Tab-separated table of C-alpha atoms in Angstrom:
chain	number	residue	atom	x	y	z
B	760	MET	CA	0.000	0.000	0.000
B	761	ARG	CA	1.443	3.376	-1.014
B	762	LYS	CA	1.623	6.311	1.393
B	763	ALA	CA	-1.216	8.171	-0.330
B	764	GLU	CA	-3.386	5.054	-0.103
B	765	ARG	CA	-2.575	4.708	3.580
B	766	ALA	CA	-3.526	8.340	4.149
B	767	ALA	CA	-6.856	7.850	2.365
B	768	LEU	CA	-7.603	4.764	4.456
B	769	VAL	CA	-6.713	6.607	7.660
B	770	MET	CA	-9.126	9.417	6.770
B	771	GLN	CA	-11.889	6.957	5.982
B	772	ARG	CA	-11.504	4.955	9.189
B	773	LEU	CA	-11.181	8.011	11.417
B	774	GLU	CA	-14.300	9.560	9.932
B	775	GLN	CA	-16.148	6.315	10.690
B	776	HIS	CA	-14.925	6.320	14.294
B	777	TYR	CA	-15.212	10.046	15.019
B	778	PRO	CA	-17.669	11.909	12.773
B	779	GLU	CA	-17.939	14.572	15.482
B	780	THR	CA	-14.812	16.158	16.957
B	781	PRO	CA	-15.451	18.347	20.006
B	782	VAL	CA	-12.401	20.215	21.296
B	783	PRO	CA	-11.213	18.232	24.365
B	784	LEU	CA	-10.299	21.350	26.374
B	785	ASP	CA	-13.236	23.169	27.927
B	786	HIS	CA	-13.374	26.813	26.874
B	787	SER	CA	-15.849	29.547	25.977
B	788	ASP	CA	-13.871	31.831	23.667
B	789	PRO	CA	-10.445	32.273	22.046
B	790	PHE	CA	-8.892	33.613	25.268
B	791	THR	CA	-9.955	30.704	27.455
B	792	LEU	CA	-8.935	28.262	24.708
B	793	LEU	CA	-5.494	29.865	24.471
B	794	VAL	CA	-4.947	29.622	28.222
B	795	ALA	CA	-6.260	26.055	28.383
B	796	VAL	CA	-3.948	24.904	25.587
B	797	LEU	CA	-0.990	26.615	27.267
B	798	LEU	CA	-1.832	24.814	30.517
B	799	SER	CA	-2.121	21.440	28.787
B	800	ALA	CA	1.625	21.150	28.110
B	801	GLN	CA	2.917	17.987	29.801
B	802	CYS	CA	-0.508	17.480	31.326
B	803	THR	CA	-3.739	15.689	30.435
B	804	ASP	CA	-6.723	17.569	29.068
B	805	LYS	CA	-8.827	15.998	31.812
B	806	LYS	CA	-6.657	17.523	34.524
B	807	VAL	CA	-6.700	20.921	32.831
B	808	ASN	CA	-10.493	20.800	32.631
B	809	GLU	CA	-10.619	20.167	36.369
B	810	VAL	CA	-8.769	23.358	37.279
B	811	THR	CA	-9.858	25.855	34.639
B	812	PRO	CA	-13.444	26.494	35.819
B	813	ALA	CA	-12.203	28.217	38.980
B	814	LEU	CA	-9.371	29.946	37.119
B	815	PHE	CA	-11.685	31.282	34.429
B	816	ALA	CA	-14.226	32.390	37.028
B	817	ALA	CA	-11.479	34.530	38.558
B	818	GLY	CA	-9.981	35.616	35.233
B	819	PRO	CA	-12.542	35.220	32.441
B	820	ASN	CA	-10.779	37.581	30.053
B	821	SER	CA	-7.365	39.101	29.501
B	822	ALA	CA	-8.038	42.179	31.643
B	823	ALA	CA	-9.321	40.189	34.592
B	824	MET	CA	-6.505	37.641	34.286
B	825	ALA	CA	-3.882	40.389	34.130
B	826	ASP	CA	-5.295	41.839	37.363
B	827	LEU	CA	-4.730	38.558	39.204
B	828	THR	CA	-1.455	38.037	41.002
B	829	GLU	CA	0.863	35.307	39.820
B	830	ALA	CA	0.363	33.631	43.191
B	831	SER	CA	-3.393	33.638	42.705
B	832	ILE	CA	-3.109	32.049	39.263
B	833	PHE	CA	-0.709	29.472	40.688
B	834	SER	CA	-3.164	28.595	43.457
B	835	HIS	CA	-5.725	27.616	40.824
B	836	ILE	CA	-3.366	25.501	38.702
B	837	ARG	CA	-0.947	24.117	41.285
B	838	GLN	CA	-2.047	20.539	40.468
B	839	LEU	CA	-0.662	20.854	36.941
B	840	GLY	CA	2.886	20.113	35.868
B	841	LEU	CA	5.166	23.157	35.565
B	842	ALA	CA	2.536	25.155	37.433
B	843	ARG	CA	4.804	28.013	38.537
B	844	THR	CA	6.125	28.619	35.046
B	845	LYS	CA	2.626	28.368	33.595
B	846	ALA	CA	1.254	30.838	36.150
B	847	ALA	CA	3.922	33.374	35.198
B	848	ASN	CA	3.242	32.830	31.497
B	849	VAL	CA	-0.536	33.159	31.849
B	850	LYS	CA	-0.256	36.459	33.705
B	851	ARG	CA	2.297	37.935	31.296
B	852	LEU	CA	0.330	36.636	28.306
B	853	ALA	CA	-2.786	38.428	29.554
B	854	GLU	CA	-0.796	41.638	30.064
B	855	LEU	CA	0.687	41.455	26.570
B	856	LEU	CA	-2.728	40.875	25.003
B	857	ILE	CA	-3.795	44.186	26.529
B	858	GLU	CA	-0.572	45.988	25.605
B	859	ARG	CA	-0.314	44.718	22.040
B	860	HIS	CA	-3.737	43.523	20.912
B	861	ALA	CA	-6.412	45.559	22.723
B	862	GLY	CA	-7.081	42.590	24.985
B	863	GLN	CA	-8.012	40.265	22.137
B	864	VAL	CA	-6.362	37.024	21.013
B	865	PRO	CA	-4.618	37.801	17.714
B	866	LYS	CA	-5.530	35.861	14.578
B	867	SER	CA	-1.908	35.415	13.557
B	868	PHE	CA	0.601	32.607	14.012
B	869	THR	CA	3.429	35.115	14.376
B	870	ALA	CA	1.641	37.209	16.993
B	871	LEU	CA	0.516	34.174	18.962
B	872	GLU	CA	3.965	32.603	18.985
B	873	ALA	CA	5.401	35.846	20.337
B	874	LEU	CA	3.383	35.385	23.546
B	875	PRO	CA	5.005	33.675	26.569
B	876	GLY	CA	4.401	29.946	26.773
B	877	VAL	CA	2.870	29.808	23.280
B	878	GLY	CA	4.746	27.633	20.814
B	879	HIS	CA	3.817	26.615	17.297
B	880	LYS	CA	1.595	23.743	18.390
B	881	THR	CA	-0.397	25.922	20.804
B	882	ALA	CA	-0.739	28.647	18.186
B	883	SER	CA	-1.896	26.054	15.641
B	884	VAL	CA	-4.619	24.766	17.979
B	885	VAL	CA	-5.924	28.290	18.593
B	886	MET	CA	-5.828	29.247	14.921
B	887	ALA	CA	-7.613	26.020	13.968
B	888	GLN	CA	-10.207	25.725	16.707
B	889	ALA	CA	-10.869	29.345	17.628
B	890	PHE	CA	-10.613	30.965	14.207
B	891	GLY	CA	-11.117	28.120	11.713
B	892	VAL	CA	-7.771	28.699	9.994
B	893	PRO	CA	-6.439	25.447	8.497
B	894	ALA	CA	-3.623	24.141	10.705
B	895	PHE	CA	-2.268	20.759	11.712
B	896	PRO	CA	-1.121	20.867	15.347
B	897	VAL	CA	1.219	17.941	15.998
B	898	ASP	CA	1.474	16.691	19.568
B	899	THR	CA	3.099	13.502	20.838
B	900	HIS	CA	0.004	11.445	19.907
B	901	ILE	CA	0.043	12.566	16.301
B	902	HIS	CA	3.840	12.413	15.976
B	903	ARG	CA	3.842	8.809	17.202
B	904	LEU	CA	0.872	7.636	15.136
B	905	ALA	CA	2.160	9.217	11.941
B	906	GLN	CA	5.188	6.955	12.253
B	907	ARG	CA	3.194	3.835	13.101
B	908	TRP	CA	0.977	4.446	10.093
B	909	GLY	CA	3.886	5.072	7.725
B	910	LEU	CA	2.892	8.677	7.052
B	911	SER	CA	6.124	10.265	8.293
B	912	ASN	CA	9.585	9.088	9.303
B	913	GLY	CA	9.428	10.828	12.675
B	914	GLU	CA	12.564	12.886	12.097
B	915	ASN	CA	11.023	15.675	14.183
B	916	VAL	CA	7.673	17.322	14.871
B	917	ALA	CA	8.151	19.944	12.162
B	918	ARG	CA	8.812	17.244	9.570
B	919	THR	CA	5.760	15.289	10.704
B	920	GLU	CA	3.584	18.384	10.353
B	921	THR	CA	4.927	19.036	6.855
B	922	ASP	CA	4.383	15.419	5.791
B	923	LEU	CA	0.805	15.330	7.083
B	924	LYS	CA	-0.069	18.625	5.406
B	925	ARG	CA	1.172	17.232	2.107
B	926	LEU	CA	-0.785	14.009	2.461
B	927	PHE	CA	-4.167	15.314	3.609
B	928	PRO	CA	-6.429	17.950	2.012
B	929	ARG	CA	-6.187	21.372	3.616
B	930	GLU	CA	-9.890	21.497	4.394
B	931	ALA	CA	-9.569	18.323	6.501
B	932	TRP	CA	-6.661	19.394	8.721
B	933	ASN	CA	-8.586	20.962	11.608
B	934	LYS	CA	-10.902	18.005	12.086
B	935	LEU	CA	-8.343	15.349	11.285
B	936	HIS	CA	-5.823	16.359	13.931
B	937	LEU	CA	-8.518	15.903	16.586
B	938	GLN	CA	-9.629	12.584	15.090
B	939	ILE	CA	-6.060	11.279	15.276
B	940	ILE	CA	-5.783	12.364	18.914
B	941	PHE	CA	-9.069	10.656	19.790
B	942	TYR	CA	-8.019	7.463	18.027
B	943	GLY	CA	-4.629	7.471	19.706
B	944	ARG	CA	-6.180	7.779	23.146
B	945	GLU	CA	-8.724	5.029	22.541
B	946	PHE	CA	-6.874	2.463	20.419
B	947	CYS	CA	-3.260	3.308	19.654
B	948	THR	CA	-1.871	4.396	23.016
B	949	ALA	CA	1.798	4.755	23.918
B	950	ARG	CA	1.858	1.436	25.790
B	951	GLY	CA	-1.156	-0.235	24.230
B	952	CYS	CA	0.078	-0.451	20.639
B	953	ASN	CA	3.515	-0.875	19.120
B	954	GLY	CA	2.426	-0.681	15.510
B	955	MET	CA	1.028	-4.212	15.487
B	956	VAL	CA	-1.937	-4.140	17.879
B	957	CYS	CA	-4.647	-1.562	17.111
B	958	PRO	CA	-7.135	-2.041	14.254
B	959	LEU	CA	-5.633	0.642	12.013
B	960	CYS	CA	-2.037	-0.487	12.464
B	961	LYS	CA	-3.039	-4.040	11.602
B	962	GLU	CA	-5.052	-2.948	8.584
B	963	LEU	CA	-2.342	-0.644	7.244
B	964	PHE	CA	0.532	-3.082	7.824
B	965	PRO	CA	-0.884	-6.633	7.974
B	966	ASN	CA	2.554	-8.127	7.328
B	967	ARG	CA	4.436	-6.157	9.963
B	968	ARG	CA	6.165	-8.657	12.216
B	969	LYS	CA	8.305	-6.473	14.467
B	970	PRO	CA	7.210	-3.749	16.880
B	971	LEU	CA	7.794	-0.246	15.619
B	972	LEU	CA	9.753	1.999	17.984
B	973	ALA	CA	8.543	5.524	17.269
B	974	ASN	CA	10.917	8.451	17.593
B	975	LYS	CA	9.932	10.822	20.374
B	976	ALA	CA	8.583	14.277	19.612
């Protein structure tokens, strides 16, 4: 099976499994989505969703969040990994949104990536899910599965993103990246599949006889 054929099969199967793709992080607008994605680094979405209701009640927008002390923000998110760094980034991010963007989340990759704690993946999620701009955020789930499915060699996250954008139609990117995440969590987990266990891995590579060791993101 050629790479393009594998990509087409992946799209077909994922659409069958996940015709609806709600954003896993609870949010109400671009600002709360941006903060939630920032907080999700090295942390589960479930854990982030447990702490953000109280945080967003205290700081529902950039102005209110900027008025909070770093200690106050930390008290809300202390259960998360890297909580002190994240608290500092959230406060400074809120301040910079006011200083540079009239309190609004900018609709620009460059402007988003200039904010503290916001890398390319976080910016891609916000552009895709808040503003509908085609993007293909690549996290560890997607990086790993792209290798297992023979869609990328796993050289690095940037290469994986480039490979996936070439393989899949632009209009499918925003939904597809969520579908891959959902599938990875349910069927093709880090410990639950080594490229020979889940339904898609077996269908794509029925003759694979050795576990595939994916390169880390």
